[in-house]
Short mmCIF file of N, CA and C in Angstrom, two decimals:
data_model
loop_
_atom_site.label_atom_id
_atom_site.label_comp_id
_atom_site.label_asym_id
_atom_site.label_seq_id
_atom_site.Cartn_x
_atom_site.Cartn_y
_atom_site.Cartn_z
N MET A 1 -56.83 -32.64 6.35
CA MET A 1 -55.88 -32.59 7.22
C MET A 1 -55.83 -34.14 7.89
N HIS A 2 -54.17 -34.74 7.67
CA HIS A 2 -53.97 -35.76 8.22
C HIS A 2 -54.44 -35.70 9.85
N VAL A 3 -54.91 -37.19 10.08
CA VAL A 3 -55.36 -37.48 11.45
C VAL A 3 -54.42 -37.22 12.75
N GLY A 4 -52.83 -37.74 12.37
CA GLY A 4 -51.89 -37.20 13.02
C GLY A 4 -51.71 -35.69 13.61
N LEU A 5 -51.68 -34.96 12.12
CA LEU A 5 -51.69 -33.52 12.62
C LEU A 5 -52.63 -32.92 13.12
N ARG A 6 -54.13 -33.33 13.24
CA ARG A 6 -55.29 -32.77 13.71
C ARG A 6 -54.98 -33.31 15.36
N VAL A 7 -54.57 -34.73 15.67
CA VAL A 7 -54.52 -34.54 16.89
C VAL A 7 -53.21 -34.02 17.61
N ILE A 8 -52.33 -33.86 16.93
CA ILE A 8 -51.28 -33.17 17.53
C ILE A 8 -51.78 -31.69 18.03
N ARG A 9 -52.19 -31.06 17.14
CA ARG A 9 -52.67 -29.56 17.04
C ARG A 9 -53.93 -29.64 18.49
N ASP A 10 -54.76 -30.73 18.26
CA ASP A 10 -55.69 -30.61 19.28
C ASP A 10 -55.07 -30.79 20.53
N GLU A 11 -54.29 -31.69 20.67
CA GLU A 11 -53.62 -32.05 22.06
C GLU A 11 -52.73 -30.71 22.48
N HIS A 12 -52.19 -29.94 21.50
CA HIS A 12 -51.67 -28.72 21.98
C HIS A 12 -52.62 -27.58 22.51
N ARG A 13 -53.83 -27.61 21.85
CA ARG A 13 -54.91 -26.79 22.49
C ARG A 13 -55.32 -27.10 23.68
N THR A 14 -55.53 -28.45 24.31
CA THR A 14 -55.65 -28.99 25.26
C THR A 14 -54.92 -28.51 26.34
N LEU A 15 -53.61 -28.93 26.15
CA LEU A 15 -52.52 -28.56 26.84
C LEU A 15 -52.27 -27.13 27.30
N ALA A 16 -52.37 -26.34 26.07
CA ALA A 16 -52.54 -24.93 26.40
C ALA A 16 -53.67 -24.61 27.28
N ALA A 17 -54.64 -24.87 27.14
CA ALA A 17 -55.89 -24.43 28.05
C ALA A 17 -55.62 -24.99 29.52
N VAL A 18 -54.97 -26.20 29.43
CA VAL A 18 -54.55 -26.67 31.18
C VAL A 18 -53.62 -26.02 31.62
N VAL A 19 -52.40 -25.78 31.02
CA VAL A 19 -51.43 -24.75 31.73
C VAL A 19 -51.65 -23.34 31.95
N ASP A 20 -52.71 -22.95 30.87
CA ASP A 20 -53.00 -21.26 31.09
C ASP A 20 -54.23 -21.40 32.60
N GLY A 21 -54.89 -22.66 32.39
CA GLY A 21 -55.74 -22.44 33.59
C GLY A 21 -54.74 -22.58 34.95
N LEU A 22 -53.93 -23.47 34.88
CA LEU A 22 -53.26 -23.79 36.22
C LEU A 22 -52.70 -22.50 36.53
N SER A 23 -51.96 -21.74 35.57
CA SER A 23 -51.37 -20.36 35.89
C SER A 23 -52.27 -19.41 36.59
N VAL A 24 -53.54 -19.25 35.92
CA VAL A 24 -54.35 -18.11 36.31
C VAL A 24 -54.86 -18.65 37.68
N LEU A 25 -55.14 -19.88 37.94
CA LEU A 25 -55.83 -20.52 39.06
C LEU A 25 -54.84 -20.36 40.10
N ALA A 26 -53.39 -20.58 39.97
CA ALA A 26 -52.34 -20.45 40.77
C ALA A 26 -52.23 -19.00 41.47
N GLN A 27 -52.25 -17.89 40.32
CA GLN A 27 -52.49 -16.77 40.69
C GLN A 27 -53.33 -15.89 41.23
N ARG A 28 -54.70 -16.65 41.14
CA ARG A 28 -55.78 -16.08 41.86
C ARG A 28 -55.72 -16.57 43.21
N MET A 29 -55.31 -17.90 43.50
CA MET A 29 -55.29 -18.74 44.48
C MET A 29 -54.35 -18.08 45.80
N ALA A 30 -53.11 -17.71 45.18
CA ALA A 30 -52.02 -17.06 45.69
C ALA A 30 -52.18 -15.70 45.97
N GLY A 31 -53.01 -15.00 45.30
CA GLY A 31 -53.33 -13.42 45.62
C GLY A 31 -54.52 -13.31 46.36
N GLY A 32 -55.07 -14.36 46.91
CA GLY A 32 -56.18 -14.29 47.84
C GLY A 32 -57.87 -13.96 47.06
N GLN A 33 -57.59 -14.14 45.65
CA GLN A 33 -58.87 -13.68 45.09
C GLN A 33 -59.79 -15.05 45.11
N ASP A 34 -59.15 -16.42 45.31
CA ASP A 34 -59.89 -17.55 45.07
C ASP A 34 -59.38 -18.40 46.53
N ARG A 35 -59.89 -19.41 47.10
CA ARG A 35 -59.50 -20.00 48.31
C ARG A 35 -58.45 -20.91 47.50
N PRO A 36 -57.47 -21.26 47.97
CA PRO A 36 -56.67 -22.49 47.88
C PRO A 36 -57.44 -23.81 47.52
N ASP A 37 -57.16 -24.40 46.32
CA ASP A 37 -58.06 -25.75 45.97
C ASP A 37 -57.00 -26.57 45.72
N PHE A 38 -56.40 -27.35 46.84
CA PHE A 38 -54.98 -28.05 46.46
C PHE A 38 -55.59 -29.51 45.79
N PRO A 39 -56.66 -30.12 45.86
CA PRO A 39 -56.95 -31.15 44.92
C PRO A 39 -57.05 -30.91 43.57
N LEU A 40 -57.47 -29.46 43.37
CA LEU A 40 -57.81 -29.08 41.91
C LEU A 40 -56.27 -29.05 41.41
N LEU A 41 -55.52 -28.41 42.06
CA LEU A 41 -54.24 -28.19 41.52
C LEU A 41 -53.51 -29.37 41.31
N GLU A 42 -53.52 -30.33 42.10
CA GLU A 42 -52.94 -31.70 42.13
C GLU A 42 -53.62 -32.28 41.19
N ALA A 43 -54.81 -32.13 40.71
CA ALA A 43 -55.37 -32.80 39.21
C ALA A 43 -54.87 -32.22 38.04
N ILE A 44 -54.67 -30.87 38.25
CA ILE A 44 -54.19 -30.39 37.00
C ILE A 44 -52.67 -30.94 36.61
N ILE A 45 -51.74 -30.97 38.13
CA ILE A 45 -50.62 -31.34 37.64
C ILE A 45 -50.37 -32.61 37.42
N ALA A 46 -51.37 -33.50 37.91
CA ALA A 46 -51.48 -35.10 37.32
C ALA A 46 -51.77 -35.08 35.96
N TYR A 47 -52.40 -34.37 35.41
CA TYR A 47 -52.93 -34.55 33.79
C TYR A 47 -51.79 -33.98 33.28
N ILE A 48 -51.06 -33.10 33.57
CA ILE A 48 -49.77 -32.53 33.00
C ILE A 48 -48.73 -33.56 32.97
N GLU A 49 -48.29 -34.58 34.11
CA GLU A 49 -47.37 -35.42 34.31
C GLU A 49 -47.85 -36.48 33.58
N GLY A 50 -48.96 -36.71 33.44
CA GLY A 50 -49.61 -37.77 32.38
C GLY A 50 -49.72 -37.78 31.20
N PHE A 51 -50.52 -37.11 30.63
CA PHE A 51 -51.03 -37.09 29.30
C PHE A 51 -49.82 -36.76 28.32
N PRO A 52 -49.15 -35.21 28.36
CA PRO A 52 -48.13 -35.06 27.65
C PRO A 52 -46.76 -35.91 27.80
N ALA A 53 -46.65 -35.99 29.20
CA ALA A 53 -45.17 -36.64 29.58
C ALA A 53 -45.40 -38.21 28.91
N ARG A 54 -46.60 -38.99 29.15
CA ARG A 54 -46.39 -40.22 28.66
C ARG A 54 -47.05 -40.67 27.57
N LEU A 55 -47.87 -39.70 26.83
CA LEU A 55 -48.23 -40.12 25.69
C LEU A 55 -48.03 -39.06 24.53
N HIS A 56 -48.18 -37.91 24.67
CA HIS A 56 -47.74 -37.02 23.56
C HIS A 56 -46.42 -36.85 23.57
N HIS A 57 -45.28 -36.36 24.18
CA HIS A 57 -44.00 -36.35 23.94
C HIS A 57 -43.19 -37.56 23.27
N PRO A 58 -43.42 -38.69 24.21
CA PRO A 58 -43.06 -39.82 23.50
C PRO A 58 -43.31 -40.06 22.04
N LYS A 59 -44.66 -39.90 21.50
CA LYS A 59 -44.96 -40.04 20.33
C LYS A 59 -44.37 -38.95 19.20
N GLU A 60 -44.16 -38.03 19.93
CA GLU A 60 -43.16 -36.82 18.86
C GLU A 60 -41.70 -37.18 19.00
N ASP A 61 -41.28 -37.95 20.21
CA ASP A 61 -39.92 -38.26 20.00
C ASP A 61 -39.69 -39.63 19.27
N SER A 62 -40.59 -40.45 19.16
CA SER A 62 -40.15 -41.88 18.52
C SER A 62 -40.86 -41.84 17.20
N VAL A 63 -41.64 -40.84 16.86
CA VAL A 63 -42.50 -41.38 15.44
C VAL A 63 -42.35 -39.82 14.54
N LEU A 64 -42.95 -38.84 15.18
CA LEU A 64 -42.83 -37.54 14.46
C LEU A 64 -41.56 -37.16 14.02
N PHE A 65 -40.68 -36.79 15.02
CA PHE A 65 -39.23 -36.36 14.63
C PHE A 65 -38.64 -37.19 13.79
N PRO A 66 -38.43 -38.60 14.12
CA PRO A 66 -37.56 -39.33 13.10
C PRO A 66 -38.00 -39.33 11.61
N ALA A 67 -39.42 -39.07 11.49
CA ALA A 67 -39.96 -39.19 10.28
C ALA A 67 -39.28 -37.80 9.41
N VAL A 68 -39.50 -36.67 10.36
CA VAL A 68 -38.98 -35.46 9.74
C VAL A 68 -37.33 -35.52 9.40
N GLN A 69 -36.73 -36.27 10.27
CA GLN A 69 -35.25 -36.36 10.20
C GLN A 69 -34.91 -37.49 8.95
N ARG A 70 -35.62 -38.43 8.62
CA ARG A 70 -35.55 -38.93 7.38
C ARG A 70 -35.89 -38.27 6.38
N ARG A 71 -36.39 -37.21 6.21
CA ARG A 71 -36.59 -36.67 4.86
C ARG A 71 -35.65 -35.45 5.02
N THR A 72 -35.40 -34.58 5.88
CA THR A 72 -34.60 -33.57 5.92
C THR A 72 -33.71 -33.49 7.14
N ARG A 73 -32.38 -33.01 7.28
CA ARG A 73 -31.83 -32.79 8.10
C ARG A 73 -31.47 -31.13 8.64
N ASP A 74 -32.34 -30.31 7.93
CA ASP A 74 -32.17 -29.12 8.30
C ASP A 74 -32.90 -28.72 9.15
N LEU A 75 -33.94 -29.57 10.01
CA LEU A 75 -34.67 -29.23 11.27
C LEU A 75 -34.01 -29.95 12.44
N ASP A 76 -32.49 -30.33 12.15
CA ASP A 76 -32.07 -31.10 13.20
C ASP A 76 -31.77 -30.29 14.64
N ASP A 77 -31.54 -29.08 14.54
CA ASP A 77 -31.29 -28.33 15.71
C ASP A 77 -32.36 -27.98 16.22
N THR A 78 -33.36 -27.85 15.61
CA THR A 78 -34.71 -27.60 15.98
C THR A 78 -35.03 -28.78 17.08
N ILE A 79 -35.16 -30.12 16.39
CA ILE A 79 -35.70 -31.27 16.97
C ILE A 79 -34.66 -31.52 18.32
N ALA A 80 -33.39 -31.09 18.15
CA ALA A 80 -32.42 -31.29 19.31
C ALA A 80 -33.05 -30.50 20.51
N GLU A 81 -33.33 -29.36 19.90
CA GLU A 81 -33.83 -28.32 21.00
C GLU A 81 -35.35 -28.82 21.89
N LEU A 82 -36.10 -29.44 20.84
CA LEU A 82 -37.40 -29.71 21.24
C LEU A 82 -37.34 -31.17 22.38
N HIS A 83 -36.49 -31.93 21.74
CA HIS A 83 -36.01 -33.10 22.79
C HIS A 83 -35.35 -32.63 24.03
N ARG A 84 -34.57 -31.53 24.20
CA ARG A 84 -34.12 -31.02 25.52
C ARG A 84 -35.33 -30.56 26.15
N GLN A 85 -36.10 -30.01 25.52
CA GLN A 85 -37.19 -29.28 26.32
C GLN A 85 -38.13 -30.31 26.76
N HIS A 86 -38.36 -31.15 25.98
CA HIS A 86 -39.06 -32.41 26.52
C HIS A 86 -38.67 -32.94 28.16
N GLU A 87 -37.19 -33.08 27.76
CA GLU A 87 -36.52 -33.46 29.26
C GLU A 87 -36.80 -32.31 30.30
N GLU A 88 -36.62 -31.05 30.04
CA GLU A 88 -36.92 -29.83 30.96
C GLU A 88 -38.21 -29.89 31.35
N ASP A 89 -39.07 -30.05 30.60
CA ASP A 89 -40.51 -30.05 30.91
C ASP A 89 -41.12 -31.18 32.07
N TYR A 90 -40.21 -32.26 31.97
CA TYR A 90 -40.26 -33.32 33.11
C TYR A 90 -39.93 -32.92 34.47
N GLU A 91 -38.78 -32.12 34.15
CA GLU A 91 -37.82 -31.42 35.44
C GLU A 91 -38.90 -30.25 36.04
N ARG A 92 -39.61 -29.52 35.12
CA ARG A 92 -40.55 -28.35 35.77
C ARG A 92 -41.42 -28.97 36.44
N VAL A 93 -42.15 -30.00 35.70
CA VAL A 93 -43.35 -30.59 36.20
C VAL A 93 -43.04 -31.26 37.66
N THR A 94 -41.99 -31.71 37.94
CA THR A 94 -41.40 -32.14 39.00
C THR A 94 -41.15 -30.96 40.19
N ARG A 95 -41.01 -29.83 39.61
CA ARG A 95 -40.53 -28.83 40.58
C ARG A 95 -42.08 -28.10 41.06
N LEU A 96 -43.00 -28.23 40.16
CA LEU A 96 -44.39 -27.84 40.35
C LEU A 96 -44.79 -28.76 41.20
N ARG A 97 -44.82 -29.99 41.33
CA ARG A 97 -45.40 -30.75 42.42
C ARG A 97 -44.63 -30.73 43.71
N ALA A 98 -43.49 -30.28 43.80
CA ALA A 98 -42.81 -29.94 44.86
C ALA A 98 -43.26 -28.64 45.57
N GLY A 99 -43.33 -27.79 44.54
CA GLY A 99 -43.69 -26.50 45.12
C GLY A 99 -44.96 -26.40 45.78
N LEU A 100 -46.07 -27.21 45.09
CA LEU A 100 -47.44 -27.35 45.68
C LEU A 100 -47.49 -28.05 46.91
N ALA A 101 -46.49 -28.93 47.25
CA ALA A 101 -46.58 -29.67 48.47
C ALA A 101 -45.80 -28.75 49.53
N ARG A 102 -44.77 -27.50 49.05
CA ARG A 102 -44.55 -26.53 50.20
C ARG A 102 -45.39 -25.76 50.40
N TRP A 103 -46.19 -25.23 49.47
CA TRP A 103 -47.36 -24.52 49.80
C TRP A 103 -48.34 -24.99 50.77
N GLN A 104 -48.68 -26.23 50.35
CA GLN A 104 -49.78 -27.18 51.61
C GLN A 104 -49.22 -26.98 52.69
N ALA A 105 -47.79 -27.30 52.75
CA ALA A 105 -47.19 -27.04 54.28
C ALA A 105 -46.93 -25.80 54.91
N ASP A 106 -46.80 -24.74 54.02
CA ASP A 106 -46.79 -23.55 54.46
C ASP A 106 -47.05 -22.10 53.50
N PRO A 107 -48.31 -21.70 53.98
CA PRO A 107 -49.01 -20.61 52.99
C PRO A 107 -47.88 -19.69 52.26
N ALA A 108 -46.96 -19.20 53.09
CA ALA A 108 -46.19 -18.58 52.58
C ALA A 108 -45.23 -18.70 51.27
N GLU A 109 -45.65 -19.94 50.90
CA GLU A 109 -44.76 -20.46 49.62
C GLU A 109 -45.76 -20.33 48.23
N ALA A 110 -47.13 -19.98 48.68
CA ALA A 110 -48.14 -19.31 47.64
C ALA A 110 -47.62 -18.77 46.25
N ALA A 111 -46.72 -17.76 46.68
CA ALA A 111 -46.44 -16.88 45.87
C ALA A 111 -45.16 -17.63 45.02
N ALA A 112 -44.54 -18.34 45.28
CA ALA A 112 -43.70 -19.14 44.86
C ALA A 112 -43.90 -20.11 43.83
N PHE A 113 -45.01 -20.81 44.35
CA PHE A 113 -45.79 -21.82 43.58
C PHE A 113 -46.70 -21.15 42.18
N ALA A 114 -46.99 -19.93 42.31
CA ALA A 114 -47.75 -19.19 41.65
C ALA A 114 -46.64 -18.61 40.55
N ALA A 115 -45.60 -18.36 40.94
CA ALA A 115 -44.59 -18.06 39.85
C ALA A 115 -44.04 -18.97 39.00
N ASP A 116 -43.99 -20.30 39.64
CA ASP A 116 -43.47 -21.66 38.97
C ASP A 116 -44.59 -21.77 37.82
N ALA A 117 -45.97 -21.78 38.30
CA ALA A 117 -46.78 -22.27 37.25
C ALA A 117 -46.87 -21.31 36.46
N ARG A 118 -46.65 -19.70 36.58
CA ARG A 118 -46.79 -18.96 35.39
C ARG A 118 -45.57 -19.27 34.49
N ASP A 119 -44.26 -19.55 35.10
CA ASP A 119 -43.03 -19.84 34.29
C ASP A 119 -43.47 -21.16 33.48
N TYR A 120 -44.02 -22.01 34.01
CA TYR A 120 -44.36 -23.43 33.62
C TYR A 120 -45.08 -22.98 32.14
N ALA A 121 -46.25 -22.46 32.32
CA ALA A 121 -47.32 -22.18 31.12
C ALA A 121 -46.08 -21.30 30.20
N ARG A 122 -45.45 -20.19 30.47
CA ARG A 122 -44.75 -19.61 29.43
C ARG A 122 -43.81 -20.76 28.59
N PHE A 123 -43.15 -21.37 29.32
CA PHE A 123 -42.26 -22.37 28.54
C PHE A 123 -43.26 -23.23 27.89
N THR A 124 -44.09 -23.92 28.22
CA THR A 124 -45.07 -24.62 27.49
C THR A 124 -45.48 -23.93 26.32
N MET A 125 -45.84 -22.64 26.33
CA MET A 125 -46.40 -22.15 25.24
C MET A 125 -45.41 -21.94 24.36
N HIS A 126 -44.13 -21.66 24.83
CA HIS A 126 -43.12 -21.37 23.73
C HIS A 126 -42.72 -22.60 23.16
N HIS A 127 -42.68 -23.52 23.77
CA HIS A 127 -42.36 -25.04 23.32
C HIS A 127 -43.20 -25.09 22.29
N MET A 128 -44.58 -25.11 22.58
CA MET A 128 -45.44 -25.60 21.17
C MET A 128 -45.62 -24.65 20.19
N THR A 129 -45.47 -23.36 20.50
CA THR A 129 -45.00 -22.60 19.31
C THR A 129 -43.93 -22.80 18.51
N ILE A 130 -42.72 -23.18 18.96
CA ILE A 130 -41.67 -23.60 18.22
C ILE A 130 -42.05 -25.05 17.18
N GLU A 131 -42.82 -26.20 18.05
CA GLU A 131 -43.18 -27.14 17.41
C GLU A 131 -44.20 -26.74 16.13
N GLU A 132 -45.10 -25.72 16.37
CA GLU A 132 -46.12 -25.29 15.34
C GLU A 132 -45.59 -24.59 14.25
N SER A 133 -44.89 -23.73 14.43
CA SER A 133 -44.05 -22.79 13.47
C SER A 133 -42.95 -23.63 12.69
N ARG A 134 -42.15 -24.26 13.30
CA ARG A 134 -40.90 -25.11 12.79
C ARG A 134 -41.17 -26.41 12.37
N ILE A 135 -41.79 -27.18 13.13
CA ILE A 135 -42.03 -28.53 12.50
C ILE A 135 -43.44 -28.86 12.01
N LEU A 136 -44.49 -28.61 12.53
CA LEU A 136 -45.77 -28.91 11.64
C LEU A 136 -45.89 -28.14 10.73
N HIS A 137 -45.45 -26.95 10.66
CA HIS A 137 -45.54 -26.00 9.63
C HIS A 137 -44.92 -26.39 8.12
N ALA A 138 -43.93 -27.34 8.38
CA ALA A 138 -42.94 -27.85 7.52
C ALA A 138 -43.50 -29.38 6.95
N LEU A 139 -44.23 -29.79 7.73
CA LEU A 139 -44.88 -31.42 7.57
C LEU A 139 -45.45 -31.46 6.02
N PRO A 140 -46.06 -30.88 5.58
CA PRO A 140 -47.03 -31.18 4.47
C PRO A 140 -45.78 -31.23 3.17
N ALA A 141 -44.80 -30.21 3.17
CA ALA A 141 -43.85 -30.31 2.31
C ALA A 141 -43.02 -31.37 2.16
N LEU A 142 -42.66 -32.16 3.39
CA LEU A 142 -41.48 -32.96 3.66
C LEU A 142 -41.99 -34.60 3.71
N LEU A 143 -43.23 -34.62 4.34
CA LEU A 143 -43.57 -36.22 4.49
C LEU A 143 -44.31 -36.87 3.21
N THR A 144 -44.10 -38.18 3.08
CA THR A 144 -44.88 -38.84 2.11
C THR A 144 -45.89 -39.58 3.14
N GLU A 145 -47.11 -40.30 2.36
CA GLU A 145 -48.22 -40.80 2.63
C GLU A 145 -47.70 -41.99 3.96
N GLU A 146 -46.67 -42.61 3.24
CA GLU A 146 -46.21 -43.59 4.11
C GLU A 146 -45.67 -43.12 5.56
N ASP A 147 -45.04 -41.82 5.63
CA ASP A 147 -44.92 -41.26 6.83
C ASP A 147 -46.02 -40.73 7.54
N TRP A 148 -47.10 -40.40 6.50
CA TRP A 148 -48.14 -39.90 7.64
C TRP A 148 -49.24 -41.12 8.13
N THR A 149 -48.88 -42.22 7.20
CA THR A 149 -49.87 -43.72 7.98
C THR A 149 -49.21 -43.84 9.30
N GLU A 150 -47.97 -43.90 9.27
CA GLU A 150 -47.11 -44.09 10.86
C GLU A 150 -47.70 -43.14 11.79
N ILE A 151 -47.65 -41.75 11.44
CA ILE A 151 -47.91 -40.71 12.22
C ILE A 151 -48.99 -40.83 12.77
N ASP A 152 -50.26 -41.01 11.70
CA ASP A 152 -51.57 -40.82 11.91
C ASP A 152 -52.00 -42.01 12.96
N ARG A 153 -51.23 -43.32 12.91
CA ARG A 153 -51.66 -44.61 13.59
C ARG A 153 -51.26 -44.31 15.00
N ALA A 154 -50.05 -43.53 15.16
CA ALA A 154 -49.27 -43.39 16.31
C ALA A 154 -50.09 -42.34 17.12
N PHE A 155 -50.61 -41.42 16.41
CA PHE A 155 -51.11 -39.98 17.38
C PHE A 155 -52.79 -40.44 17.61
N ASP A 156 -53.27 -41.25 16.61
CA ASP A 156 -54.57 -41.55 16.58
C ASP A 156 -55.18 -42.21 17.66
N ALA A 157 -54.40 -43.09 18.34
CA ALA A 157 -54.36 -43.67 19.60
C ALA A 157 -54.60 -42.90 21.04
N ASN A 158 -54.01 -41.79 20.73
CA ASN A 158 -53.82 -40.74 21.76
C ASN A 158 -55.18 -40.39 22.59
N GLN A 159 -56.14 -40.16 21.69
CA GLN A 159 -57.55 -39.56 21.89
C GLN A 159 -57.32 -38.52 23.05
N ASP A 160 -57.14 -37.66 22.58
CA ASP A 160 -57.00 -36.29 23.61
C ASP A 160 -58.16 -36.32 24.12
N PRO A 161 -58.22 -35.87 25.78
CA PRO A 161 -59.31 -36.14 26.58
C PRO A 161 -60.27 -34.84 25.84
N MET A 162 -59.89 -33.75 25.68
CA MET A 162 -61.00 -32.53 24.87
C MET A 162 -61.43 -32.84 23.91
N THR A 163 -60.91 -33.70 23.06
CA THR A 163 -61.71 -33.95 21.49
C THR A 163 -62.08 -35.52 21.54
N ALA A 164 -61.67 -36.44 22.52
CA ALA A 164 -62.01 -37.62 22.31
C ALA A 164 -63.77 -37.76 22.16
N PRO A 165 -64.14 -38.61 21.37
CA PRO A 165 -65.65 -38.58 21.21
C PRO A 165 -66.11 -39.41 22.52
N GLU A 166 -65.31 -40.04 23.08
CA GLU A 166 -65.84 -41.13 24.40
C GLU A 166 -64.72 -40.91 25.44
N LEU A 167 -65.25 -40.07 26.63
CA LEU A 167 -64.56 -39.74 27.77
C LEU A 167 -64.21 -40.85 28.76
N THR A 168 -63.26 -41.62 28.20
CA THR A 168 -63.10 -43.07 28.85
C THR A 168 -61.95 -43.25 29.61
N SER A 169 -60.92 -42.51 29.31
CA SER A 169 -59.39 -42.87 29.75
C SER A 169 -59.45 -42.22 31.18
N ASP A 170 -58.35 -42.73 31.74
CA ASP A 170 -58.28 -41.93 33.03
C ASP A 170 -57.81 -40.30 32.95
N TYR A 171 -56.97 -40.45 31.74
CA TYR A 171 -56.41 -38.82 31.56
C TYR A 171 -58.09 -38.15 30.99
N ALA A 172 -59.09 -38.61 30.30
CA ALA A 172 -60.18 -38.06 30.07
C ALA A 172 -61.13 -37.58 31.16
N LYS A 173 -60.84 -38.57 32.30
CA LYS A 173 -61.82 -38.44 33.41
C LYS A 173 -61.30 -37.27 34.35
N LEU A 174 -59.77 -37.21 34.12
CA LEU A 174 -58.99 -36.22 35.08
C LEU A 174 -59.46 -34.90 34.39
N PHE A 175 -59.16 -34.67 32.95
CA PHE A 175 -59.59 -33.50 32.31
C PHE A 175 -60.84 -33.16 32.46
N GLN A 176 -61.70 -33.90 32.78
CA GLN A 176 -63.17 -33.74 32.88
C GLN A 176 -63.38 -33.26 34.28
N ARG A 177 -62.57 -33.61 35.22
CA ARG A 177 -62.77 -33.35 36.71
C ARG A 177 -62.12 -31.85 36.86
N ILE A 178 -61.00 -31.51 36.09
CA ILE A 178 -60.36 -30.28 36.09
C ILE A 178 -61.44 -29.27 35.63
N VAL A 179 -62.09 -29.70 34.60
CA VAL A 179 -63.00 -28.58 34.02
C VAL A 179 -63.97 -28.34 35.08
N LEU A 180 -64.81 -29.38 35.86
CA LEU A 180 -65.97 -29.27 36.60
C LEU A 180 -65.35 -28.63 37.90
N LEU A 181 -64.23 -28.76 38.14
CA LEU A 181 -64.05 -28.24 39.64
C LEU A 181 -63.25 -26.89 39.39
N ALA A 182 -62.59 -26.45 38.56
CA ALA A 182 -62.06 -25.06 38.11
C ALA A 182 -62.86 -24.07 38.00
N PRO A 183 -62.93 -22.96 38.81
CA PRO A 183 -64.01 -21.71 38.70
C PRO A 183 -63.78 -20.85 37.19
N ALA A 184 -64.76 -20.40 36.91
CA ALA A 184 -64.77 -19.46 35.65
C ALA A 184 -63.52 -18.35 35.93
N PRO A 185 -62.91 -18.21 34.85
CA PRO A 185 -63.12 -18.25 33.35
C PRO A 185 -62.74 -19.71 32.97
N VAL A 186 -61.69 -20.46 34.17
CA VAL A 186 -60.89 -21.62 33.56
C VAL A 186 -61.88 -22.81 33.51
N GLY A 187 -62.83 -23.05 34.40
CA GLY A 187 -63.62 -24.04 34.31
C GLY A 187 -65.20 -24.01 34.44
N LEU A 188 -65.97 -24.86 34.94
CA LEU A 188 -67.39 -24.67 34.90
C LEU A 188 -67.62 -24.70 36.37
N GLY A 189 -66.55 -24.69 37.40
CA GLY A 189 -66.92 -24.80 38.80
C GLY A 189 -67.41 -23.67 39.39
#
């Protein structure tokens, strides 16, 4: 498997774990099963704001999708939808952060934040399913070795916090903090 494809799939798995963890924790905290842990929720949102939005999505938009479009126009509608979802992701994360601030100020906002977290997790999982089933699935038949070299180089630099051999980046440290602070079954705390 090409490095770029492995990295993209690894990043999707990590992001799926983080957004699912956010949803589960928000539901449990809002429902009274766990005490609200605002620093943990802030760390999760910071990870979501940072890693996918600043590293993962830009490389899909600037490297992966153009490589696909150089080889076929059959996926243009799907790629346009994924671009739109990347923009929507930013808006949804902004709403999550604002919702968390409202909850911190007013405990009555807990259920609204939990609903936003659940919706964000569903949105993200749907988005990644489209990428995996329509784009990544098509890559082996579409791309040349030259395309793969460019994609491998771009994505290999990301070093996903969950799979990176050395956890040194700010995102890796943040991911490690999330795992250590989050209660089971989400983390080790």
